[in-house]
Coordinates of C-alpha atoms in Angstrom, one line a residue:
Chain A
X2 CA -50.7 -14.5 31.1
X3 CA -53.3 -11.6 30.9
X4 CA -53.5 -9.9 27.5
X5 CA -51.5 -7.1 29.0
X6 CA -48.9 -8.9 29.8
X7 CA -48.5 -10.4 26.8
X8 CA -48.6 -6.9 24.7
X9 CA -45.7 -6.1 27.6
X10 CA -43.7 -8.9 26.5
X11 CA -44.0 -8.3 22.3
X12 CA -43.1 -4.6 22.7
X13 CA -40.2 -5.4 25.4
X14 CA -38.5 -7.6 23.1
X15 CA -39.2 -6.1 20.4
X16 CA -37.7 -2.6 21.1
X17 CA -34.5 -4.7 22.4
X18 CA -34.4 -6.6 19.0
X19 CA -34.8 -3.5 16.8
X20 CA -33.4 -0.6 18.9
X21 CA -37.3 1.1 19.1
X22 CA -38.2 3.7 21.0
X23 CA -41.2 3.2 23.4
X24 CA -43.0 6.1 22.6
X25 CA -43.3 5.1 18.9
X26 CA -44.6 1.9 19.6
X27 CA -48.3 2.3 19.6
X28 CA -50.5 -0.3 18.6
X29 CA -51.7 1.9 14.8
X30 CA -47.4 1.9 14.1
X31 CA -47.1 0.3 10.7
X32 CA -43.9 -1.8 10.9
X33 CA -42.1 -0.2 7.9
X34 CA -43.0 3.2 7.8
X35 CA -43.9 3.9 11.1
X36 CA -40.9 2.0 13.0
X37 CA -38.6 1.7 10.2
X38 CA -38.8 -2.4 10.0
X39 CA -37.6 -4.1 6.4
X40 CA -38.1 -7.9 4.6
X41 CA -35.0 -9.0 6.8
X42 CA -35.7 -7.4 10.1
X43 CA -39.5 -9.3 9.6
X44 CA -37.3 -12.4 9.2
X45 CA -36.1 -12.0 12.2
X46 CA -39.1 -10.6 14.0
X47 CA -40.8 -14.0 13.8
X48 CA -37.5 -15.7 15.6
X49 CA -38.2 -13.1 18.3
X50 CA -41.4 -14.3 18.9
X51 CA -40.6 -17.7 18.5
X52 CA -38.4 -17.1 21.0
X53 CA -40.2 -14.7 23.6
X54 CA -43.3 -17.3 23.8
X55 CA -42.2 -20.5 22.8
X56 CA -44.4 -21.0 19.8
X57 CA -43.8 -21.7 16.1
X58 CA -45.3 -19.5 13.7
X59 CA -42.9 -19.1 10.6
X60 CA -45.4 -21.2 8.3
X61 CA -48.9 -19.4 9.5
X62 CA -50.5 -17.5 6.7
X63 CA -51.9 -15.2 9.1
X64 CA -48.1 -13.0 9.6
X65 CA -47.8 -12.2 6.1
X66 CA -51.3 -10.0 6.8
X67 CA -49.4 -8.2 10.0
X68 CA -48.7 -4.9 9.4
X69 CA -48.9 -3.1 12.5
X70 CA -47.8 -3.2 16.0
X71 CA -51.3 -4.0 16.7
X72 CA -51.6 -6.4 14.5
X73 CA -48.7 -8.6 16.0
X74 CA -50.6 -7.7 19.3
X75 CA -53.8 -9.2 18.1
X76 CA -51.9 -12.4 16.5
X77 CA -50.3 -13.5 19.2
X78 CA -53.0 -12.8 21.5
X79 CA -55.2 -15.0 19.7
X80 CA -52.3 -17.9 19.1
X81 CA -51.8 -17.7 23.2
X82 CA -55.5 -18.6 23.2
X83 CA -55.2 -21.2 20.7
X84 CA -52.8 -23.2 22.3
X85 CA -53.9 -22.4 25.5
X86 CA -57.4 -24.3 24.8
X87 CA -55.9 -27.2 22.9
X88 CA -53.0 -27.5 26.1
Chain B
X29 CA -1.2 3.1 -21.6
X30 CA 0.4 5.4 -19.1
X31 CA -0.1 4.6 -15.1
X32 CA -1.2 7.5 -12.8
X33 CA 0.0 7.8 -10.0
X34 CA -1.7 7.7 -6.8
X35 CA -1.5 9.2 -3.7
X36 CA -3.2 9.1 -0.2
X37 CA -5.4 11.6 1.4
X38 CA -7.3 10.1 4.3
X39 CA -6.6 7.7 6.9
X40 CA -8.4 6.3 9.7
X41 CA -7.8 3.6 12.3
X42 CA -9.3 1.7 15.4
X43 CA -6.5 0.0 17.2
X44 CA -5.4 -1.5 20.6
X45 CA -5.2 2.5 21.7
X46 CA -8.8 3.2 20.7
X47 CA -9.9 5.6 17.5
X48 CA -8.3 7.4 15.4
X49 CA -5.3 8.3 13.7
X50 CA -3.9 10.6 16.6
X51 CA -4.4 8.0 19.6
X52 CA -2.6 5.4 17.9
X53 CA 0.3 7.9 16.8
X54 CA 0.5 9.6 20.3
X55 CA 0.7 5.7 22.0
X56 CA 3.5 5.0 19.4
X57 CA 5.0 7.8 19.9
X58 CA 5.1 7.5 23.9
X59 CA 5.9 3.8 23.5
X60 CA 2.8 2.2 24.8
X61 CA 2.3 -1.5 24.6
X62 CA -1.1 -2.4 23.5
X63 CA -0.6 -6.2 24.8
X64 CA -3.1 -7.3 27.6
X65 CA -4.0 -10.3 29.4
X66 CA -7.1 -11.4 28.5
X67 CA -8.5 -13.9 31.5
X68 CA -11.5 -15.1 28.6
X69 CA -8.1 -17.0 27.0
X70 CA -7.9 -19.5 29.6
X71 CA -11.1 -20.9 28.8
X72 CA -9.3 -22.7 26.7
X73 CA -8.1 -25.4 28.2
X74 CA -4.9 -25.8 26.4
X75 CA -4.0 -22.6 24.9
X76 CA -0.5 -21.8 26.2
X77 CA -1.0 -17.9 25.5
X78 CA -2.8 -15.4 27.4
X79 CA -2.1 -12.5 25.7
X80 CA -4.0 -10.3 23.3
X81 CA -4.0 -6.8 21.3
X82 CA -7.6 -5.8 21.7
X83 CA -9.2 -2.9 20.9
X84 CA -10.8 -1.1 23.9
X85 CA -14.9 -0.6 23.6
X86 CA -16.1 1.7 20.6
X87 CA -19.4 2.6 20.4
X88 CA -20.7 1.0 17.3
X89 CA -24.4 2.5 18.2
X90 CA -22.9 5.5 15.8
X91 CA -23.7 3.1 13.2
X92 CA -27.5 3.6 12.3
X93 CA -28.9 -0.2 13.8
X94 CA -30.0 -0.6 9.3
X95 CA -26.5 -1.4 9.0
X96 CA -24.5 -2.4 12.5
X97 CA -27.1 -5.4 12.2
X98 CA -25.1 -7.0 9.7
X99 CA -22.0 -6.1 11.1
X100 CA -19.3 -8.3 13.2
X101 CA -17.1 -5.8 15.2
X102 CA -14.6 -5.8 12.4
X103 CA -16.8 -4.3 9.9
X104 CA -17.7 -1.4 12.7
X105 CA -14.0 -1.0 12.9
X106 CA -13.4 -0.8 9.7
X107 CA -16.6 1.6 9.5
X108 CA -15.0 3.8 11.9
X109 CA -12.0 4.2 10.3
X110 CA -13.0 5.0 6.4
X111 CA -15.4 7.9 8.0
X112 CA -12.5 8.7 9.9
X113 CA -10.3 9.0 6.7
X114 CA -13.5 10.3 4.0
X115 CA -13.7 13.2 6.6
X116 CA -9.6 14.2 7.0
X117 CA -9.8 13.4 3.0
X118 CA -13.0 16.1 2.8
X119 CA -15.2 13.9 0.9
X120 CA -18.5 12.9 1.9
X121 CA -21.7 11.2 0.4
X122 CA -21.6 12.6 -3.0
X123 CA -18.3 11.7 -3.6
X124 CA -19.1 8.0 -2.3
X125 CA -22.2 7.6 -4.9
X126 CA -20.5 8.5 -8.0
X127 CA -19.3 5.5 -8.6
X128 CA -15.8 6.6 -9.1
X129 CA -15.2 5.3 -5.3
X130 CA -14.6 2.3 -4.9
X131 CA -13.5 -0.5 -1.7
X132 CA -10.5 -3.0 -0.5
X133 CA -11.1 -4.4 2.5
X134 CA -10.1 -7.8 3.8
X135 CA -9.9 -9.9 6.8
X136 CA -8.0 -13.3 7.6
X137 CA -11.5 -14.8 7.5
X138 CA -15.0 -13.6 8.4
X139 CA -16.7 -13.5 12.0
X140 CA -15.2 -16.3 14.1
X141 CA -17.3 -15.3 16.8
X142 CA -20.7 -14.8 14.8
X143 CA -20.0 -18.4 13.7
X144 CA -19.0 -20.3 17.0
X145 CA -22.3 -18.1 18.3
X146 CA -24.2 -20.1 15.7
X147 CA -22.8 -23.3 15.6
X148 CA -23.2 -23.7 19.7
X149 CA -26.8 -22.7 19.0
X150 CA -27.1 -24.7 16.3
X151 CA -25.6 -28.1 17.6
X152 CA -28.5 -28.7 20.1
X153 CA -30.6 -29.8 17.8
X154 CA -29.4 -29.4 14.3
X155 CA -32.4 -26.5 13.7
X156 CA -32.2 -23.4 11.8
X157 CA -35.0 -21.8 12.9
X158 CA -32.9 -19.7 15.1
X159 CA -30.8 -18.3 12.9
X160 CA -31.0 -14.5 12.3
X161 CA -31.4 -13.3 8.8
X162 CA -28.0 -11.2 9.5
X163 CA -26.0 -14.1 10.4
X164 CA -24.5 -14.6 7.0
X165 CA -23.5 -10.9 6.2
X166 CA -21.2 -11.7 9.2
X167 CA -19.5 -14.6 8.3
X168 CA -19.1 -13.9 4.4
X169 CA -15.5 -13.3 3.4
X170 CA -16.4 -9.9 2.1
X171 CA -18.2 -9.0 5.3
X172 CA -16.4 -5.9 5.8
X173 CA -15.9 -4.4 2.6
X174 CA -19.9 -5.1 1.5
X175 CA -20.9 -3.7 5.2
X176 CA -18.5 -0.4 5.1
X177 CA -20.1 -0.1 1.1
X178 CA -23.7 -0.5 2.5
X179 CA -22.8 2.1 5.5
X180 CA -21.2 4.6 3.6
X181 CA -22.9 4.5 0.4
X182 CA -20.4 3.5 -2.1
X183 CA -21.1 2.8 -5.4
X184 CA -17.8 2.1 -6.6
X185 CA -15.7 -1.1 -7.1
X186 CA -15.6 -3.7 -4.1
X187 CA -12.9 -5.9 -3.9
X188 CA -12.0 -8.0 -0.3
X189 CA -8.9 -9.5 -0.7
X190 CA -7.9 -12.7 1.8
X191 CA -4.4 -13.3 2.3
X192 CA -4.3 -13.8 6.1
X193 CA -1.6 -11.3 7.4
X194 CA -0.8 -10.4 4.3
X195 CA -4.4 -8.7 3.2
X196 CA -3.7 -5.1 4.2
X197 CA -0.9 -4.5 2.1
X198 CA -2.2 -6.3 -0.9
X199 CA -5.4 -3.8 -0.3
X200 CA -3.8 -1.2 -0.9
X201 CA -1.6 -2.4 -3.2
X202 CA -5.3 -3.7 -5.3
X203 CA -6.6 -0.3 -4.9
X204 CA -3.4 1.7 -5.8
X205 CA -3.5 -0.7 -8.7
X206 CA -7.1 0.3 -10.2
X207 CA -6.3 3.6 -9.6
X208 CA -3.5 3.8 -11.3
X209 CA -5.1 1.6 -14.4
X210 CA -7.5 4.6 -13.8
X211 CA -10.6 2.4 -13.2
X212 CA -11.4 4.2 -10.0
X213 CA -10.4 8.0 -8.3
X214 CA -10.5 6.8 -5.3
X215 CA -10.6 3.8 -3.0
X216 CA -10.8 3.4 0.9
X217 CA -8.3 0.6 1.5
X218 CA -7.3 -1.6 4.3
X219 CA -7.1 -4.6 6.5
X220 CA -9.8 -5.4 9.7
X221 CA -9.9 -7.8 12.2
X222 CA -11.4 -8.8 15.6
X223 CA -9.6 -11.3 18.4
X224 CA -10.8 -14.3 18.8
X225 CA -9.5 -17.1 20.8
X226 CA -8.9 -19.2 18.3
X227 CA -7.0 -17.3 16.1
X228 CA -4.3 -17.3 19.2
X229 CA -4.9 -21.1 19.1
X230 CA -3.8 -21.5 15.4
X231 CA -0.6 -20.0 16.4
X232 CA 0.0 -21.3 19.4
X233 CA -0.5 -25.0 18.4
X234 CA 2.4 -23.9 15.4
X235 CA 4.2 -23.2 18.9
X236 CA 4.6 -19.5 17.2
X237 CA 2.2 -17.9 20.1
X238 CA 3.9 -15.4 22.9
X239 CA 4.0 -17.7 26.0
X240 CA 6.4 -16.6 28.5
X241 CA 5.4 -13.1 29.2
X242 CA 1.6 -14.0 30.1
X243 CA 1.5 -12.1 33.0
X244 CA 3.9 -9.1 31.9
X245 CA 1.7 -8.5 28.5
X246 CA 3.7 -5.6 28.3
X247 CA 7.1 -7.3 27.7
X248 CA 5.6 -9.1 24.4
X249 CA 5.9 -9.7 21.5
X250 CA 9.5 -8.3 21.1
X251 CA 10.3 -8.3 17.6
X252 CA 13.9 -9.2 16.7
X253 CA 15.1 -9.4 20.5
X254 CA 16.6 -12.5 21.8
X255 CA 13.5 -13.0 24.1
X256 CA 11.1 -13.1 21.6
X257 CA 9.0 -16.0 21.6
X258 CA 6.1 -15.1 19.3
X259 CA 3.1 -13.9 18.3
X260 CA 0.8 -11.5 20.4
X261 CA -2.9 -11.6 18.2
X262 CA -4.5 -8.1 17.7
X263 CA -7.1 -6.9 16.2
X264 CA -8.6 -3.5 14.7
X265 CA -8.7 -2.0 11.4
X266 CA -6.2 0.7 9.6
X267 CA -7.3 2.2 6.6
X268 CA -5.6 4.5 3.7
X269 CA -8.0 6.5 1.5
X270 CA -6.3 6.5 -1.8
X271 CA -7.2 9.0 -4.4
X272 CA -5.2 10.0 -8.3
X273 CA -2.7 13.1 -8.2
X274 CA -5.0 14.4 -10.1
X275 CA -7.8 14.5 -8.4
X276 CA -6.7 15.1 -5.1
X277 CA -4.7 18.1 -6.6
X278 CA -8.2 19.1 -8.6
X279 CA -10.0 19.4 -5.6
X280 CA -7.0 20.5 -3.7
X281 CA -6.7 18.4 -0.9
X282 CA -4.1 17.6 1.4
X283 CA -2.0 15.1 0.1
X284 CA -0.4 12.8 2.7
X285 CA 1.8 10.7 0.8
X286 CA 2.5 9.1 -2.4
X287 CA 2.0 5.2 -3.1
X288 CA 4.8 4.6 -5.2
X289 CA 5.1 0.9 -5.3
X290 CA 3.4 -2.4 -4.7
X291 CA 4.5 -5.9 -5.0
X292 CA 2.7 -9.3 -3.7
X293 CA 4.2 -12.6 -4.3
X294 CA 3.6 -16.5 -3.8
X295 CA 6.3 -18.7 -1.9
X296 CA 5.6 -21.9 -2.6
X297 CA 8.2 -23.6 -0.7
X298 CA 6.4 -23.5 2.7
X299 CA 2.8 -22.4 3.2
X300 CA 4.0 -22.0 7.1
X301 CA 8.0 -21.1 7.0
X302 CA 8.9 -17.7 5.8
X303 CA 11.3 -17.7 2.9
X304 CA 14.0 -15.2 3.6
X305 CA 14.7 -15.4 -0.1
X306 CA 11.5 -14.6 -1.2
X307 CA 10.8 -12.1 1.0
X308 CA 14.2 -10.0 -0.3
X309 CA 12.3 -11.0 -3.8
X310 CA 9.4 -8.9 -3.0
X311 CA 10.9 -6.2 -1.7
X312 CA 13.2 -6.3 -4.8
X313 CA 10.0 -6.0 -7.0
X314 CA 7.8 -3.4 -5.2
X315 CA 11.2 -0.9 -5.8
X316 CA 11.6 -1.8 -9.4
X317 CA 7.6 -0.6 -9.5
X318 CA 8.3 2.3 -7.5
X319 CA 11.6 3.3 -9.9
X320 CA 13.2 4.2 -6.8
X321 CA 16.8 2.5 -6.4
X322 CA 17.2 1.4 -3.1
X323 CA 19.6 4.0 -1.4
X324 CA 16.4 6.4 -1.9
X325 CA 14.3 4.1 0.8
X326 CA 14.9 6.0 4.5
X327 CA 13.4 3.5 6.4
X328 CA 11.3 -0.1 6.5
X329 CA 9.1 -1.3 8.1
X330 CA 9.3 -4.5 8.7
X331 CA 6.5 -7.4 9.1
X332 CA 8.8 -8.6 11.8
X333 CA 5.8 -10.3 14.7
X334 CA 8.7 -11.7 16.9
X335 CA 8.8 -15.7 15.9
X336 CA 11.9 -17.1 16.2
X337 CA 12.1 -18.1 11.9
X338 CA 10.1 -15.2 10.4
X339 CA 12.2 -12.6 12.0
X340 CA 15.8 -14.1 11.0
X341 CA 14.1 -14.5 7.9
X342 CA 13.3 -11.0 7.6
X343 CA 16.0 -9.2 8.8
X344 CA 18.2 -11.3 6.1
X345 CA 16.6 -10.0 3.4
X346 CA 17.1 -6.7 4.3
X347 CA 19.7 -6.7 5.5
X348 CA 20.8 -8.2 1.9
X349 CA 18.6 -5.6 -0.2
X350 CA 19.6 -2.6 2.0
X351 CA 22.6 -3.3 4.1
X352 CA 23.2 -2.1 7.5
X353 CA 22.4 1.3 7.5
X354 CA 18.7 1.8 6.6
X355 CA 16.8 2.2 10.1
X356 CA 14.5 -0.6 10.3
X357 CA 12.3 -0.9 13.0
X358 CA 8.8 -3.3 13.7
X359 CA 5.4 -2.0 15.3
X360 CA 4.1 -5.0 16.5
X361 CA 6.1 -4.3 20.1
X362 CA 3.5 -1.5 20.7
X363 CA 0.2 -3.3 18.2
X364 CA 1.0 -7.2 18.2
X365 CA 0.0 -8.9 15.0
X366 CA -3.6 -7.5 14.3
X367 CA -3.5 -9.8 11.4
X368 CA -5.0 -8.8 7.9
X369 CA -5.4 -5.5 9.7
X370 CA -1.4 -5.4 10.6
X371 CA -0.2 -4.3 7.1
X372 CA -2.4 -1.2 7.1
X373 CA -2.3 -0.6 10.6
X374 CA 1.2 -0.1 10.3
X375 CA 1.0 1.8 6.9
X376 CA -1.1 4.9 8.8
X377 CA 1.6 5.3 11.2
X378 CA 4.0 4.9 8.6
X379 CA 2.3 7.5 6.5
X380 CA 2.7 9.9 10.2
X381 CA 6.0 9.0 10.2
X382 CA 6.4 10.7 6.6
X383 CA 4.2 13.6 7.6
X384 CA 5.8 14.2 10.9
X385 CA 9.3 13.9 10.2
X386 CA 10.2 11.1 12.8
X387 CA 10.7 7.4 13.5
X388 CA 8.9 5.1 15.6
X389 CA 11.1 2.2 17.3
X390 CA 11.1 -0.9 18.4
X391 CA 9.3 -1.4 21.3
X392 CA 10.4 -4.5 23.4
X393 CA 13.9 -4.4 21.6
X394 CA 16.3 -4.7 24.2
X395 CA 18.7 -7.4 23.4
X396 CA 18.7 -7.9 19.2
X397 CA 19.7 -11.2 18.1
X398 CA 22.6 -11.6 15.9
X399 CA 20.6 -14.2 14.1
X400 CA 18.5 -11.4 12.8
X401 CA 21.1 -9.7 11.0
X402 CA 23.1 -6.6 12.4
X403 CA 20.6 -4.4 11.0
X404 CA 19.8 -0.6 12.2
X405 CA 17.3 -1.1 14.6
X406 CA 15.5 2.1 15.9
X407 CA 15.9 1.9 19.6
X408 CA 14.3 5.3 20.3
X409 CA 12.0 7.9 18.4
X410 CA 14.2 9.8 16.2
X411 CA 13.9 12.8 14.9
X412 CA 14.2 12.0 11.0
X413 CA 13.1 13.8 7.6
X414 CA 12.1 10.6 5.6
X415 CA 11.2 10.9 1.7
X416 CA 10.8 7.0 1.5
X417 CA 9.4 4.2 3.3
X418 CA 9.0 0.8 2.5
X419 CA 6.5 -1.4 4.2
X420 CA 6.5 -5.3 4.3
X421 CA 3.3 -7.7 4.9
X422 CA 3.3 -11.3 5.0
X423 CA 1.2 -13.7 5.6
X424 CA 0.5 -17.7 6.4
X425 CA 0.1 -19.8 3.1
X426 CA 3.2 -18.3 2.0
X427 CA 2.1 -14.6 0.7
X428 CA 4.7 -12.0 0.3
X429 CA 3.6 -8.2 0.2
X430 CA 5.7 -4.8 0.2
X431 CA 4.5 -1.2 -0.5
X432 CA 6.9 1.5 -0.8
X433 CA 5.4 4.9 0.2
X434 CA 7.0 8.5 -0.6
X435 CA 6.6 11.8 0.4
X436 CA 5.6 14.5 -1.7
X437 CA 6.0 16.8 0.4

């Protein structure tokens, strides 16, 4: 899956999940201010992405530093890459 | 310490004819049935019956998402319905912060579908990790009345009340209550409820579910008719927005009605069979509260949802308490049993019937059985001036509940 494709996917299910419009999903969008996100919609923004790719990432210490669109971008980017070298 | 008394200026509803207070009166009023075969019923392999009240699609997305993602669709009904009655009322979001507005809403239980949803997911592999972080504000037993507090911004009391069937009337009965202790102005009150399969199932293994009329949904349930055979489950949400005399006349609003009376009991001879006694017991008590004698009650309506013991059972005691002349007449022909939402359901169109001067009949009464007392059955809408209703609720796990409602007009 190219990186493209995997920005694609996050923002696809994400907008599904939490009702977002495409245009306000750029990769600077902060997830509270910017596109309105809360403690319990984060809750369920990591079952999303469990979900969407298959990976578990509740316990990582690297989400609780996400705090943009990009930022998931980047984070699940480099956990594709991860487990794509130690496949 | 003297009681105020308490009267009701907004009401709201999402029924089996859609939203709002005038499309469920118009249906009644035409005498539309809103029974329909539900083909997702015979999934279950044994249920019998294949009938259902439900509500036709609303469009919760009025909801902002912040709060609809907590919601099952009984807490957007019941959403629906207190903006529908905050706005005829004229209230809006100051008067729901100032802490003088409270909430009573209740429902048989929580979200049976929110927690099948989860428990099929969650049987796989015994893992939580799916589970949303909304899941639970669906399936707690005050999942409405938190969800319509979060959406509307009340500040007020919130009480949910569970009494199965039995929960709308003892809502509004709670709320007239606290009102009348003068703990609250105002409080949005009312029963909610959404189908599920099951709750057609718990009947129907009771052998109390509407069987024989599966594929004439329209012919069921027939309360107090020799053909009735039962239950017909429902759902939606009815809601009464009760406020003091004096404010409502403070701030000059339209007053719809006057709750005069309230009375919830405990049979505890049965928690299944209807006690024709104790029924007669409650009505008995929610007139002394009223201090109304009984020849001032124009009309009742009854609880009457067309089994063959709860009806007989029924129309006994009123026909004890009130004779043979009061009109009497049962709305679950035209709503089946929308359970805890039933009692309040049937209290909006009971407060139209008072504001419009006319009464709604039976529909599906075409042969009344003897067994049932000879009461005064409405047969056909009739052109009436009523000053007094009284309403009767009750519910599984033998709960009694009667409001008496006057006009003030």
């Amino acid at each position: 899956m190219t990186e493209q494709q995997i920005i694609e996917r996050i923002n696809t299910a994400l907008a599904e999940e939490f009702e977002l419009q495409p245009l306000a999903m750029t990769a600077d969008a902060t997830l509270f201010d910017d596109l309105g996100l809360d403690s319990l919609d984060i809750v369920d923004l990591v079952i999303v992405l469990e979900g969407a790719f298959g990976f578990k990432i509740r316990e990582e210490e690297a989400i609780r530093q996400i705090r943009t669109l990009g930022d998931i971008h980047r984070f699940v980017i480099g956990k594709q890459s991860t487990l794509a070298k130690t496949a | 310490m003297p009681l105020r008394r308490v009267v009701i200026t907004g009401t709201g509803s999402v029924s089996p004819f859609g939203r709002g207070v005038d499309s469920l009166l118009s249906a009644l009023l035409r005498g539309e049935s809103g029974i329909r075969n539900v083909p997702e019923m015979a999934a279950l392999g044994t249920l019998r019956t294949r009938v259902a009240a439900t509500v036709p699609e609303v469009d919760a997305k009025e909801i902002p998402r912040k709060f609809r993602r907590s919601m099952s669709n009984m807490s957007v009904f019941a959403t629906l319905a207190c903006q529908e009655a905050l706005l005829q009322a004229g209230l809006g979001p100051v008067e729901c912060a100032d802490g003088l507005t409270g909430v009573a809403i209740g429902s048989t239980v929580a979200s049976t579908r929110a927690t099948e949803d989860f428990f099929v997911d969650y049987l796989t592999d015994r893992s939580l990790e799916r589970m949303k972080s909304t899941l639970f504000f669906q399936i707690m037993n005050h999942s409405c009345a938190a969800n319509v507090a979060q959406a509307l911004g009340l500040t007020g009391r919130l009480l949910a009340p569970a009494a199965a069937c039995a929960t709308g009337c003892q809502t509004i009965g709670y709320g007239y209550e606290m009102i009348a202790f003068g703990r609250q102005e105002r409080m949005l009150c009312g029963g909610a409820d959404e189908f599920h399969p099951l709750t057609a199932g718990t009947f129907d293994i009771m052998n109390a579910a509407s069987c024989r009329w599966n594929e004439q949904p329209r012919q069921t349930p027939r309360p107090f008719d020799r053909g009735r055979d039962g239950v017909v489950c429902g759902e939606g949400c009815g809601i009464l927005l009760l406020e003091s005399l004096a404010s409502a006349q403070a701030r000059k609003a339209t007053i719809l009605g006057e709750v005069a009376g309230f009375a919830t009991l405990t049979d505890p001879a049965s928690i299944a069979n209807p006690n024709s006694a104790a029924i007669e017991q409650c009505m008995r008590l929610a007139l002394a509260d009223s201090r109304m004698n009984k020849e001032e009650i124009d009309y009742v309506n009854a609880h009457a949802t067309a089994t063959e013991q709860g009806d007989i059972a029924e129309g006994g005691a009123i026909f004890r308490l009130f004779g043979g002349e009061v009109p009497v007449s049962s709305l679950k022909g035209h709503l089946g049993h929308a359970m805890a939402a039933s009692g309040s359901l049937e209290l909006v169109a009971a407060v139209e019937m008072l504001r419009r001067g006319c009464l709604i009949p039976t529909l599906n009464l075409d042969n009344p059985d003897p067994a049932c007392a000879p009461l005064r059955h409405i047969r056909k809408v009739e052109s009436a001036a009523p000053r007094a209703i009284i309403k009767n609720n009750f519910a599984l796990g033998g709960v009694n509940s009667s409001i008496v409602l006057r006009s003030l007009a």
